[in-house]
Amino acid sequence: MPFKELLVVSGKGGTGKTTLAGALVEIYRRSNHGVIAVDADVDAANLALILNTESVDDENEFIGGERALVDEQNCTGCGECLKHCRFEALISVNGVVEVDEIACVGCRVCRQVCPAGAIEMRPNIAGRWFCAVGDGYELVHAELGIAQSNSGKLVARVRREARRRAEEADTPLIVIDGPPGIGCPVHAAMAGVDLVLAVTEPSPSGLHDLQRLLETARHFSRPVAVILNKAGLGYGGGRELEALIEEHQAPLLARLPFDRAVPAALARGEGLSAVPGFVERVAALRLAVDELLA
Ligand code: SF4
Ligand code: SF4
């Protein structure tokens, strides 16, 4: 059975994207509808917290590019490599050349100019990705290493693993908690998905982010629908929102009201289903999503 991929995005943090992605995973899981959750926010993954996923069953290194490695035994201290490294990633300490792993981009120039053949390239461990099996769902998530810049590739890696698992276990749905922004990681998360759920909030920045997300979805020719979260909070902006979703022909699937009980439930480690009135709203949202995915 072919699986479907649903991506939940919001542009910026704090909009309720992960809470909603978690609530959708939860409602599918409860109805025994096979689901794989993917946390594609590899810089600050927290879907495992929302889902209360306790164990990690599989941990893997994510190799992103290469880094230079100086063999002290063969290095003559001639300084050629230091002259040619444009990234100032090599330093000489008492005549011994060392590599700054954060500054090195793996361009290999130093290796080419070293007359003593003292520089090798080694794989760069840019992060880790994990798999966990929860109660009625699987979770694939990842952690990008400090100062690493391969987040788009790591997003693609976790998506690939989720797809592999979906095919292997005949799981019908993958729910992806998307990365923030609209850059490379979002492109990696959005490519080829069956539906993009753009979560917004009633604020000027929320509308601005929504516009950029809708344009990105249009660029990738992906079907998109909108969820207005925290409806009724402050800034109206109703007309602008309606004009925007009309322009992009994106259905408004849900208006979820602002409710102080939501952050209180999250602080207790509970999801949206613990908040009175939200179980029904998420159930209605799920039906609307199912219709669009059918
Ligand atoms: S691989 Fe490139 S960036 Fe890294 S130390 Fe060598 S010259 Fe510098
Ligand atoms: S070019 Fe090679 S031999 Fe010269 S300082 Fe650098 S690593 Fe050492």
PDB file of C-alpha atoms and ligand atoms in Angstrom:
ATOM      1  CA  MET A   1       0.000   0.000   0.000  1.00  0.00           C
ATOM      2  CA  PRO A   2       1.519   3.387  -0.934  1.00  0.00           C
ATOM      3  CA  PHE A   3       1.986   5.765   1.985  1.00  0.00           C
ATOM      4  CA  LYS A   4       1.161   9.455   2.221  1.00  0.00           C
ATOM      5  CA  GLU A   5       3.396  12.188   3.584  1.00  0.00           C
ATOM      6  CA  LEU A   6       1.967  15.108   5.525  1.00  0.00           C
ATOM      7  CA  LEU A   7       4.224  18.064   6.397  1.00  0.00           C
ATOM      8  CA  VAL A   8       3.369  20.526   9.186  1.00  0.00           C
ATOM      9  CA  VAL A   9       5.217  23.857   8.913  1.00  0.00           C
ATOM     10  CA  SER A  10       4.871  27.324  10.380  1.00  0.00           C
ATOM     11  CA  GLY A  11       7.748  29.581   9.337  1.00  0.00           C
ATOM     12  CA  LYS A  12       8.751  30.568  12.848  1.00  0.00           C
ATOM     13  CA  GLY A  13       8.765  28.847  16.198  1.00  0.00           C
ATOM     14  CA  GLY A  14       6.094  29.298  18.860  1.00  0.00           C
ATOM     15  CA  THR A  15       3.159  28.982  16.477  1.00  0.00           C
ATOM     16  CA  GLY A  16       2.080  25.577  17.743  1.00  0.00           C
ATOM     17  CA  LYS A  17       3.400  23.546  14.811  1.00  0.00           C
ATOM     18  CA  THR A  18       4.989  20.755  16.849  1.00  0.00           C
ATOM     19  CA  THR A  19       2.009  20.603  19.216  1.00  0.00           C
ATOM     20  CA  LEU A  20      -0.292  20.130  16.232  1.00  0.00           C
ATOM     21  CA  ALA A  21       1.965  17.604  14.522  1.00  0.00           C
ATOM     22  CA  GLY A  22       2.075  15.665  17.804  1.00  0.00           C
ATOM     23  CA  ALA A  23      -1.713  15.867  18.188  1.00  0.00           C
ATOM     24  CA  LEU A  24      -2.195  14.472  14.678  1.00  0.00           C
ATOM     25  CA  VAL A  25       0.234  11.607  15.332  1.00  0.00           C
ATOM     26  CA  GLU A  26      -1.633  10.941  18.565  1.00  0.00           C
ATOM     27  CA  ILE A  27      -5.065  10.805  16.968  1.00  0.00           C
ATOM     28  CA  TYR A  28      -3.921   8.473  14.174  1.00  0.00           C
ATOM     29  CA  ARG A  29      -2.126   6.266  16.684  1.00  0.00           C
ATOM     30  CA  ARG A  30      -5.202   6.022  18.918  1.00  0.00           C
ATOM     31  CA  SER A  31      -7.358   4.850  16.043  1.00  0.00           C
ATOM     32  CA  ASN A  32      -4.801   2.171  15.097  1.00  0.00           C
ATOM     33  CA  HIS A  33      -4.004   3.980  11.860  1.00  0.00           C
ATOM     34  CA  GLY A  34      -0.346   3.202  11.246  1.00  0.00           C
ATOM     35  CA  VAL A  35       1.765   6.347  11.442  1.00  0.00           C
ATOM     36  CA  ILE A  36       5.435   7.282  11.386  1.00  0.00           C
ATOM     37  CA  ALA A  37       6.364  10.617  12.955  1.00  0.00           C
ATOM     38  CA  VAL A  38       9.376  12.527  11.654  1.00  0.00           C
ATOM     39  CA  ASP A  39      10.944  15.410  13.530  1.00  0.00           C
ATOM     40  CA  ALA A  40      12.579  17.405  10.745  1.00  0.00           C
ATOM     41  CA  ASP A  41      13.564  20.283  13.038  1.00  0.00           C
ATOM     42  CA  VAL A  42      17.071  18.883  13.299  1.00  0.00           C
ATOM     43  CA  ASP A  43      18.434  21.981  15.054  1.00  0.00           C
ATOM     44  CA  ALA A  44      15.977  21.797  17.947  1.00  0.00           C
ATOM     45  CA  ALA A  45      14.060  18.527  17.827  1.00  0.00           C
ATOM     46  CA  ASN A  46      11.294  18.229  20.446  1.00  0.00           C
ATOM     47  CA  LEU A  47       8.571  16.052  18.931  1.00  0.00           C
ATOM     48  CA  ALA A  48       9.804  13.174  21.119  1.00  0.00           C
ATOM     49  CA  LEU A  49       8.952  15.299  24.164  1.00  0.00           C
ATOM     50  CA  ILE A  50       5.449  16.072  22.908  1.00  0.00           C
ATOM     51  CA  LEU A  51       4.843  12.388  22.146  1.00  0.00           C
ATOM     52  CA  ASN A  52       6.482  11.256  25.393  1.00  0.00           C
ATOM     53  CA  THR A  53       8.670   8.881  23.402  1.00  0.00           C
ATOM     54  CA  GLU A  54      10.844   7.290  26.015  1.00  0.00           C
ATOM     55  CA  SER A  55      13.380   5.044  24.359  1.00  0.00           C
ATOM     56  CA  VAL A  56      15.663   5.213  21.345  1.00  0.00           C
ATOM     57  CA  ASP A  57      15.996   1.877  19.557  1.00  0.00           C
ATOM     58  CA  ASP A  58      18.447   2.845  16.891  1.00  0.00           C
ATOM     59  CA  GLU A  59      21.149   5.519  16.830  1.00  0.00           C
ATOM     60  CA  ASN A  60      23.212   6.351  13.745  1.00  0.00           C
ATOM     61  CA  GLU A  61      25.954   8.761  12.768  1.00  0.00           C
ATOM     62  CA  PHE A  62      25.209  11.288  10.059  1.00  0.00           C
ATOM     63  CA  ILE A  63      28.259  11.878   7.893  1.00  0.00           C
ATOM     64  CA  GLY A  64      28.304  15.300   6.278  1.00  0.00           C
ATOM     65  CA  GLY A  65      31.375  16.062   4.153  1.00  0.00           C
ATOM     66  CA  GLU A  66      34.990  15.747   5.252  1.00  0.00           C
ATOM     67  CA  ARG A  67      37.492  17.429   7.560  1.00  0.00           C
ATOM     68  CA  ALA A  68      41.270  17.678   7.261  1.00  0.00           C
ATOM     69  CA  LEU A  69      43.463  15.660   9.616  1.00  0.00           C
ATOM     70  CA  VAL A  70      47.182  16.432  10.060  1.00  0.00           C
ATOM     71  CA  ASP A  71      49.551  13.562  10.743  1.00  0.00           C
ATOM     72  CA  GLU A  72      51.979  15.050  13.265  1.00  0.00           C
ATOM     73  CA  GLN A  73      54.613  12.406  12.507  1.00  0.00           C
ATOM     74  CA  ASN A  74      54.889  13.424   8.866  1.00  0.00           C
ATOM     75  CA  CYS A  75      54.329  17.182   9.202  1.00  0.00           C
ATOM     76  CA  THR A  76      57.595  19.142   8.721  1.00  0.00           C
ATOM     77  CA  GLY A  77      56.056  22.417   9.865  1.00  0.00           C
ATOM     78  CA  CYS A  78      56.722  24.105   6.507  1.00  0.00           C
ATOM     79  CA  GLY A  79      53.542  26.199   6.783  1.00  0.00           C
ATOM     80  CA  GLU A  80      52.361  25.733   3.154  1.00  0.00           C
ATOM     81  CA  CYS A  81      48.919  24.578   4.249  1.00  0.00           C
ATOM     82  CA  LEU A  82      48.424  27.618   6.495  1.00  0.00           C
ATOM     83  CA  LYS A  83      49.159  29.943   3.581  1.00  0.00           C
ATOM     84  CA  HIS A  84      46.549  28.301   1.355  1.00  0.00           C
ATOM     85  CA  CYS A  85      43.628  27.675   3.696  1.00  0.00           C
ATOM     86  CA  ARG A  86      41.081  30.413   2.914  1.00  0.00           C
ATOM     87  CA  PHE A  87      38.974  29.483   5.927  1.00  0.00           C
ATOM     88  CA  GLU A  88      41.649  30.055   8.562  1.00  0.00           C
ATOM     89  CA  ALA A  89      41.008  26.535   9.732  1.00  0.00           C
ATOM     90  CA  LEU A  90      44.662  25.685  10.348  1.00  0.00           C
ATOM     91  CA  ILE A  91      46.740  26.970  13.210  1.00  0.00           C
ATOM     92  CA  SER A  92      50.341  26.347  14.152  1.00  0.00           C
ATOM     93  CA  VAL A  93      50.933  25.722  17.841  1.00  0.00           C
ATOM     94  CA  ASN A  94      54.648  25.457  18.698  1.00  0.00           C
ATOM     95  CA  GLY A  95      55.410  24.278  15.165  1.00  0.00           C
ATOM     96  CA  VAL A  96      52.639  21.670  15.175  1.00  0.00           C
ATOM     97  CA  VAL A  97      49.781  22.281  12.743  1.00  0.00           C
ATOM     98  CA  GLU A  98      46.270  21.680  14.066  1.00  0.00           C
ATOM     99  CA  VAL A  99      42.875  21.759  12.355  1.00  0.00           C
ATOM    100  CA  ASP A 100      40.002  23.840  13.702  1.00  0.00           C
ATOM    101  CA  GLU A 101      37.183  21.356  13.009  1.00  0.00           C
ATOM    102  CA  ILE A 102      34.487  23.986  13.147  1.00  0.00           C
ATOM    103  CA  ALA A 103      36.192  26.298  10.644  1.00  0.00           C
ATOM    104  CA  CYS A 104      37.309  23.538   8.239  1.00  0.00           C
ATOM    105  CA  VAL A 105      34.932  23.041   5.316  1.00  0.00           C
ATOM    106  CA  GLY A 106      36.726  20.041   3.824  1.00  0.00           C
ATOM    107  CA  CYS A 107      37.827  21.772   0.607  1.00  0.00           C
ATOM    108  CA  ARG A 108      40.991  19.583   0.380  1.00  0.00           C
ATOM    109  CA  VAL A 109      43.267  22.450  -0.693  1.00  0.00           C
ATOM    110  CA  CYS A 110      45.661  21.877   2.226  1.00  0.00           C
ATOM    111  CA  ARG A 111      45.980  18.233   1.284  1.00  0.00           C
ATOM    112  CA  GLN A 112      46.874  19.150  -2.268  1.00  0.00           C
ATOM    113  CA  VAL A 113      49.581  21.654  -1.319  1.00  0.00           C
ATOM    114  CA  CYS A 114      51.200  19.686   1.515  1.00  0.00           C
ATOM    115  CA  PRO A 115      54.637  18.613   0.206  1.00  0.00           C
ATOM    116  CA  ALA A 116      54.999  15.956   2.897  1.00  0.00           C
ATOM    117  CA  GLY A 117      51.713  14.182   2.288  1.00  0.00           C
ATOM    118  CA  ALA A 118      50.898  14.783   5.947  1.00  0.00           C
ATOM    119  CA  ILE A 119      47.219  15.688   5.509  1.00  0.00           C
ATOM    120  CA  GLU A 120      44.390  13.206   5.122  1.00  0.00           C
ATOM    121  CA  MET A 121      40.679  13.770   4.836  1.00  0.00           C
ATOM    122  CA  ARG A 122      38.349  11.961   7.202  1.00  0.00           C
ATOM    123  CA  PRO A 123      34.541  11.727   7.267  1.00  0.00           C
ATOM    124  CA  ASN A 124      32.875  14.491   9.285  1.00  0.00           C
ATOM    125  CA  ILE A 125      30.302  13.344  11.829  1.00  0.00           C
ATOM    126  CA  ALA A 126      27.820  16.199  11.373  1.00  0.00           C
ATOM    127  CA  GLY A 127      25.084  14.828  13.593  1.00  0.00           C
ATOM    128  CA  ARG A 128      23.105  11.755  14.621  1.00  0.00           C
ATOM    129  CA  TRP A 129      19.728  10.355  13.716  1.00  0.00           C
ATOM    130  CA  PHE A 130      17.555   8.119  15.818  1.00  0.00           C
ATOM    131  CA  CYS A 131      14.602   5.772  15.532  1.00  0.00           C
ATOM    132  CA  ALA A 132      12.191   4.894  18.299  1.00  0.00           C
ATOM    133  CA  VAL A 133       9.145   2.674  18.449  1.00  0.00           C
ATOM    134  CA  GLY A 134       6.336   4.125  20.558  1.00  0.00           C
ATOM    135  CA  ASP A 135       2.901   2.832  21.405  1.00  0.00           C
ATOM    136  CA  GLY A 136       1.299   2.563  17.963  1.00  0.00           C
ATOM    137  CA  TYR A 137       3.770   4.755  16.078  1.00  0.00           C
ATOM    138  CA  GLU A 138       7.415   5.055  15.111  1.00  0.00           C
ATOM    139  CA  LEU A 139       9.493   8.210  15.431  1.00  0.00           C
ATOM    140  CA  VAL A 140      12.509   9.199  13.363  1.00  0.00           C
ATOM    141  CA  HIS A 141      14.387  12.249  14.591  1.00  0.00           C
ATOM    142  CA  ALA A 142      17.838  13.761  14.464  1.00  0.00           C
ATOM    143  CA  GLU A 143      20.296  16.104  16.057  1.00  0.00           C
ATOM    144  CA  LEU A 144      22.629  18.269  14.010  1.00  0.00           C
ATOM    145  CA  GLY A 145      26.064  18.715  15.572  1.00  0.00           C
ATOM    146  CA  ILE A 146      27.167  22.077  16.968  1.00  0.00           C
ATOM    147  CA  ALA A 147      28.156  24.570  14.239  1.00  0.00           C
ATOM    148  CA  GLN A 148      27.358  22.067  11.493  1.00  0.00           C
ATOM    149  CA  SER A 149      25.630  23.287   8.356  1.00  0.00           C
ATOM    150  CA  ASN A 150      24.129  20.211   6.760  1.00  0.00           C
ATOM    151  CA  SER A 151      20.596  20.524   8.125  1.00  0.00           C
ATOM    152  CA  GLY A 152      18.938  20.120   4.702  1.00  0.00           C
ATOM    153  CA  LYS A 153      20.828  16.886   4.077  1.00  0.00           C
ATOM    154  CA  LEU A 154      19.990  15.587   7.549  1.00  0.00           C
ATOM    155  CA  VAL A 155      16.296  16.354   6.964  1.00  0.00           C
ATOM    156  CA  ALA A 156      16.516  14.390   3.712  1.00  0.00           C
ATOM    157  CA  ARG A 157      18.200  11.547   5.615  1.00  0.00           C
ATOM    158  CA  VAL A 158      15.465  11.216   8.247  1.00  0.00           C
ATOM    159  CA  ARG A 159      12.783  11.410   5.581  1.00  0.00           C
ATOM    160  CA  ARG A 160      14.499   8.656   3.629  1.00  0.00           C
ATOM    161  CA  GLU A 161      14.565   6.461   6.726  1.00  0.00           C
ATOM    162  CA  ALA A 162      10.881   7.141   7.437  1.00  0.00           C
ATOM    163  CA  ARG A 163       9.975   6.220   3.867  1.00  0.00           C
ATOM    164  CA  ARG A 164      12.021   3.037   4.087  1.00  0.00           C
ATOM    165  CA  ARG A 165      10.210   2.057   7.281  1.00  0.00           C
ATOM    166  CA  ALA A 166       6.805   2.945   5.818  1.00  0.00           C
ATOM    167  CA  GLU A 167       7.474   0.725   2.820  1.00  0.00           C
ATOM    168  CA  GLU A 168       8.822  -2.104   4.940  1.00  0.00           C
ATOM    169  CA  ALA A 169       5.942  -2.144   7.448  1.00  0.00           C
ATOM    170  CA  ASP A 170       3.198  -1.019   5.050  1.00  0.00           C
ATOM    171  CA  THR A 171       2.569   2.054   7.200  1.00  0.00           C
ATOM    172  CA  PRO A 172       0.065   4.319   5.435  1.00  0.00           C
ATOM    173  CA  LEU A 173       1.062   7.733   6.798  1.00  0.00           C
ATOM    174  CA  ILE A 174       4.164   9.786   7.609  1.00  0.00           C
ATOM    175  CA  VAL A 175       3.619  12.993   9.606  1.00  0.00           C
ATOM    176  CA  ILE A 176       6.588  15.372   9.389  1.00  0.00           C
ATOM    177  CA  ASP A 177       7.101  18.110  11.950  1.00  0.00           C
ATOM    178  CA  GLY A 178       8.874  20.589   9.679  1.00  0.00           C
ATOM    179  CA  PRO A 179      11.871  22.806  10.350  1.00  0.00           C
ATOM    180  CA  PRO A 180      11.423  26.545  10.942  1.00  0.00           C
ATOM    181  CA  GLY A 181      12.019  29.174   8.261  1.00  0.00           C
ATOM    182  CA  ILE A 182      11.724  28.725   4.503  1.00  0.00           C
ATOM    183  CA  GLY A 183      15.324  27.846   3.652  1.00  0.00           C
ATOM    184  CA  CYS A 184      17.101  24.680   2.592  1.00  0.00           C
ATOM    185  CA  PRO A 185      15.809  22.450   5.447  1.00  0.00           C
ATOM    186  CA  VAL A 186      12.193  23.381   4.600  1.00  0.00           C
ATOM    187  CA  HIS A 187      12.824  22.663   0.930  1.00  0.00           C
ATOM    188  CA  ALA A 188      14.211  19.251   1.913  1.00  0.00           C
ATOM    189  CA  ALA A 189      11.165  18.634   4.103  1.00  0.00           C
ATOM    190  CA  MET A 190       8.639  19.779   1.499  1.00  0.00           C
ATOM    191  CA  ALA A 191       9.898  18.085  -1.653  1.00  0.00           C
ATOM    192  CA  GLY A 192       7.426  15.415  -2.766  1.00  0.00           C
ATOM    193  CA  VAL A 193       5.046  15.510   0.221  1.00  0.00           C
ATOM    194  CA  ASP A 194       1.353  14.876  -0.433  1.00  0.00           C
ATOM    195  CA  LEU A 195       0.073  17.758   1.678  1.00  0.00           C
ATOM    196  CA  VAL A 196       1.559  20.789   3.433  1.00  0.00           C
ATOM    197  CA  LEU A 197      -0.251  22.043   6.530  1.00  0.00           C
ATOM    198  CA  ALA A 198       0.798  25.642   7.115  1.00  0.00           C
ATOM    199  CA  VAL A 199       0.152  26.682  10.715  1.00  0.00           C
ATOM    200  CA  THR A 200      -0.220  30.398  11.297  1.00  0.00           C
ATOM    201  CA  GLU A 201      -1.307  32.735  14.071  1.00  0.00           C
ATOM    202  CA  PRO A 202      -3.148  36.044  14.022  1.00  0.00           C
ATOM    203  CA  SER A 203      -0.179  38.415  14.004  1.00  0.00           C
ATOM    204  CA  PRO A 204       1.561  40.462  11.286  1.00  0.00           C
ATOM    205  CA  SER A 205       4.593  38.167  11.426  1.00  0.00           C
ATOM    206  CA  GLY A 206       2.332  35.101  11.310  1.00  0.00           C
ATOM    207  CA  LEU A 207       0.710  36.365   8.118  1.00  0.00           C
ATOM    208  CA  HIS A 208       4.062  37.292   6.622  1.00  0.00           C
ATOM    209  CA  ASP A 209       5.460  33.819   7.354  1.00  0.00           C
ATOM    210  CA  LEU A 210       2.322  32.220   5.958  1.00  0.00           C
ATOM    211  CA  GLN A 211       2.720  34.141   2.730  1.00  0.00           C
ATOM    212  CA  ARG A 212       6.295  32.923   2.341  1.00  0.00           C
ATOM    213  CA  LEU A 213       5.261  29.337   3.102  1.00  0.00           C
ATOM    214  CA  LEU A 214       2.420  29.442   0.596  1.00  0.00           C
ATOM    215  CA  GLU A 215       4.827  30.776  -2.022  1.00  0.00           C
ATOM    216  CA  THR A 216       7.316  28.022  -1.205  1.00  0.00           C
ATOM    217  CA  ALA A 217       4.593  25.371  -1.511  1.00  0.00           C
ATOM    218  CA  ARG A 218       3.552  26.868  -4.827  1.00  0.00           C
ATOM    219  CA  HIS A 219       7.173  26.787  -5.983  1.00  0.00           C
ATOM    220  CA  PHE A 220       7.317  23.051  -5.197  1.00  0.00           C
ATOM    221  CA  SER A 221       3.807  22.496  -6.628  1.00  0.00           C
ATOM    222  CA  ARG A 222       2.638  20.952  -3.344  1.00  0.00           C
ATOM    223  CA  PRO A 223      -1.004  21.019  -2.193  1.00  0.00           C
ATOM    224  CA  VAL A 224      -1.304  23.220   0.866  1.00  0.00           C
ATOM    225  CA  ALA A 225      -3.913  23.894   3.543  1.00  0.00           C
ATOM    226  CA  VAL A 226      -3.892  26.383   6.412  1.00  0.00           C
ATOM    227  CA  ILE A 227      -4.551  26.098  10.138  1.00  0.00           C
ATOM    228  CA  LEU A 228      -5.138  29.280  12.105  1.00  0.00           C
ATOM    229  CA  ASN A 229      -3.897  28.682  15.622  1.00  0.00           C
ATOM    230  CA  LYS A 230      -4.496  30.964  18.623  1.00  0.00           C
ATOM    231  CA  ALA A 231      -7.514  32.462  16.816  1.00  0.00           C
ATOM    232  CA  GLY A 232      -8.984  35.439  18.621  1.00  0.00           C
ATOM    233  CA  LEU A 233      -5.689  36.520  20.105  1.00  0.00           C
ATOM    234  CA  GLY A 234      -4.898  40.207  19.604  1.00  0.00           C
ATOM    235  CA  TYR A 235      -4.340  41.288  16.009  1.00  0.00           C
ATOM    236  CA  GLY A 236      -7.361  40.646  13.808  1.00  0.00           C
ATOM    237  CA  GLY A 237      -5.924  40.369  10.310  1.00  0.00           C
ATOM    238  CA  GLY A 238      -8.894  38.260   9.205  1.00  0.00           C
ATOM    239  CA  ARG A 239      -9.290  39.969   5.852  1.00  0.00           C
ATOM    240  CA  GLU A 240      -5.602  39.676   4.984  1.00  0.00           C
ATOM    241  CA  LEU A 241      -5.661  35.999   5.926  1.00  0.00           C
ATOM    242  CA  GLU A 242      -8.724  35.321   3.812  1.00  0.00           C
ATOM    243  CA  ALA A 243      -7.256  37.197   0.834  1.00  0.00           C
ATOM    244  CA  LEU A 244      -4.013  35.251   1.163  1.00  0.00           C
ATOM    245  CA  ILE A 245      -5.559  31.815   1.322  1.00  0.00           C
ATOM    246  CA  GLU A 246      -7.922  32.691  -1.498  1.00  0.00           C
ATOM    247  CA  GLU A 247      -5.051  33.840  -3.668  1.00  0.00           C
ATOM    248  CA  HIS A 248      -3.261  30.540  -3.064  1.00  0.00           C
ATOM    249  CA  GLN A 249      -6.446  28.440  -3.146  1.00  0.00           C
ATOM    250  CA  ALA A 250      -5.454  26.933   0.186  1.00  0.00           C
ATOM    251  CA  PRO A 251      -8.385  25.708   2.287  1.00  0.00           C
ATOM    252  CA  LEU A 252      -8.559  26.928   5.873  1.00  0.00           C
ATOM    253  CA  LEU A 253      -8.923  23.586   7.655  1.00  0.00           C
ATOM    254  CA  ALA A 254      -9.238  24.766  11.251  1.00  0.00           C
ATOM    255  CA  ARG A 255      -9.447  27.792  13.498  1.00  0.00           C
ATOM    256  CA  LEU A 256      -8.102  26.724  16.862  1.00  0.00           C
ATOM    257  CA  PRO A 257      -8.855  29.254  19.577  1.00  0.00           C
ATOM    258  CA  PHE A 258      -6.257  30.711  21.878  1.00  0.00           C
ATOM    259  CA  ASP A 259      -6.643  28.944  25.204  1.00  0.00           C
ATOM    260  CA  ARG A 260      -4.389  29.312  28.238  1.00  0.00           C
ATOM    261  CA  ALA A 261      -5.092  25.681  29.056  1.00  0.00           C
ATOM    262  CA  VAL A 262      -2.931  24.654  26.048  1.00  0.00           C
ATOM    263  CA  PRO A 263       0.450  25.925  27.326  1.00  0.00           C
ATOM    264  CA  ALA A 264      -0.508  24.682  30.804  1.00  0.00           C
ATOM    265  CA  ALA A 265      -1.122  21.163  29.409  1.00  0.00           C
ATOM    266  CA  LEU A 266       2.161  21.263  27.475  1.00  0.00           C
ATOM    267  CA  ALA A 267       4.012  22.299  30.637  1.00  0.00           C
ATOM    268  CA  ARG A 268       2.598  19.181  32.325  1.00  0.00           C
ATOM    269  CA  GLY A 269       3.930  17.038  29.479  1.00  0.00           C
ATOM    270  CA  GLU A 270       0.465  16.522  28.006  1.00  0.00           C
ATOM    271  CA  GLY A 271      -0.692  17.152  24.470  1.00  0.00           C
ATOM    272  CA  LEU A 272      -3.676  18.959  22.949  1.00  0.00           C
ATOM    273  CA  SER A 273      -5.939  15.998  23.701  1.00  0.00           C
ATOM    274  CA  ALA A 274      -5.717  16.874  27.404  1.00  0.00           C
ATOM    275  CA  VAL A 275      -7.368  20.247  26.786  1.00  0.00           C
ATOM    276  CA  PRO A 276     -11.194  20.272  26.906  1.00  0.00           C
ATOM    277  CA  GLY A 277     -12.657  20.920  23.473  1.00  0.00           C
ATOM    278  CA  PHE A 278      -9.466  20.208  21.561  1.00  0.00           C
ATOM    279  CA  VAL A 279      -9.970  16.461  21.103  1.00  0.00           C
ATOM    280  CA  GLU A 280     -13.010  17.208  18.954  1.00  0.00           C
ATOM    281  CA  ARG A 281     -11.184  19.950  17.061  1.00  0.00           C
ATOM    282  CA  VAL A 282      -8.217  17.720  16.282  1.00  0.00           C
ATOM    283  CA  ALA A 283     -10.601  14.902  15.267  1.00  0.00           C
ATOM    284  CA  ALA A 284     -12.334  17.274  12.838  1.00  0.00           C
ATOM    285  CA  LEU A 285      -8.951  18.389  11.534  1.00  0.00           C
ATOM    286  CA  ARG A 286      -7.916  14.779  10.994  1.00  0.00           C
ATOM    287  CA  LEU A 287     -11.055  14.133   8.925  1.00  0.00           C
ATOM    288  CA  ALA A 288     -10.336  17.197   6.805  1.00  0.00           C
ATOM    289  CA  VAL A 289      -6.725  16.038   6.329  1.00  0.00           C
ATOM    290  CA  ASP A 290      -7.880  12.530   5.376  1.00  0.00           C
ATOM    291  CA  GLU A 291     -10.155  14.018   2.753  1.00  0.00           C
ATOM    292  CA  LEU A 292      -7.336  16.014   1.211  1.00  0.00           C
ATOM    293  CA  LEU A 293      -4.972  13.036   1.288  1.00  0.00           C
ATOM    294  CA  ALA A 294      -7.495  10.608  -0.251  1.00  0.00           C
TER     295      ALA A 294
HETATM  296  S1  SF4 B   1      40.256  21.194   4.023  1.00  0.00           S
HETATM  297 FE1  SF4 B   1      40.145  23.311   3.300  1.00  0.00          FE
HETATM  298  S2  SF4 B   1      39.148  24.386   4.992  1.00  0.00           S
HETATM  299 FE2  SF4 B   1      39.877  22.446   5.845  1.00  0.00          FE
HETATM  300  S3  SF4 B   1      41.870  22.931   6.659  1.00  0.00           S
HETATM  301 FE3  SF4 B   1      42.205  22.201   4.569  1.00  0.00          FE
HETATM  302  S4  SF4 B   1      42.250  24.035   3.305  1.00  0.00           S
HETATM  303 FE4  SF4 B   1      41.376  24.597   5.265  1.00  0.00          FE
HETATM  304  S1  SF4 B   2      51.892  21.710   4.466  1.00  0.00           S
HETATM  305 FE1  SF4 B   2      52.035  19.667   5.352  1.00  0.00          FE
HETATM  306  S2  SF4 B   2      54.090  19.527   6.144  1.00  0.00           S
HETATM  307 FE2  SF4 B   2      53.698  21.697   5.779  1.00  0.00          FE
HETATM  308  S3  SF4 B   2      52.945  22.455   7.730  1.00  0.00           S
HETATM  309 FE3  SF4 B   2      51.170  21.841   6.576  1.00  0.00          FE
HETATM  310  S4  SF4 B   2      50.767  19.745   7.178  1.00  0.00           S
HETATM  311 FE4  SF4 B   2      52.827  20.217   7.845  1.00  0.00          FE
END
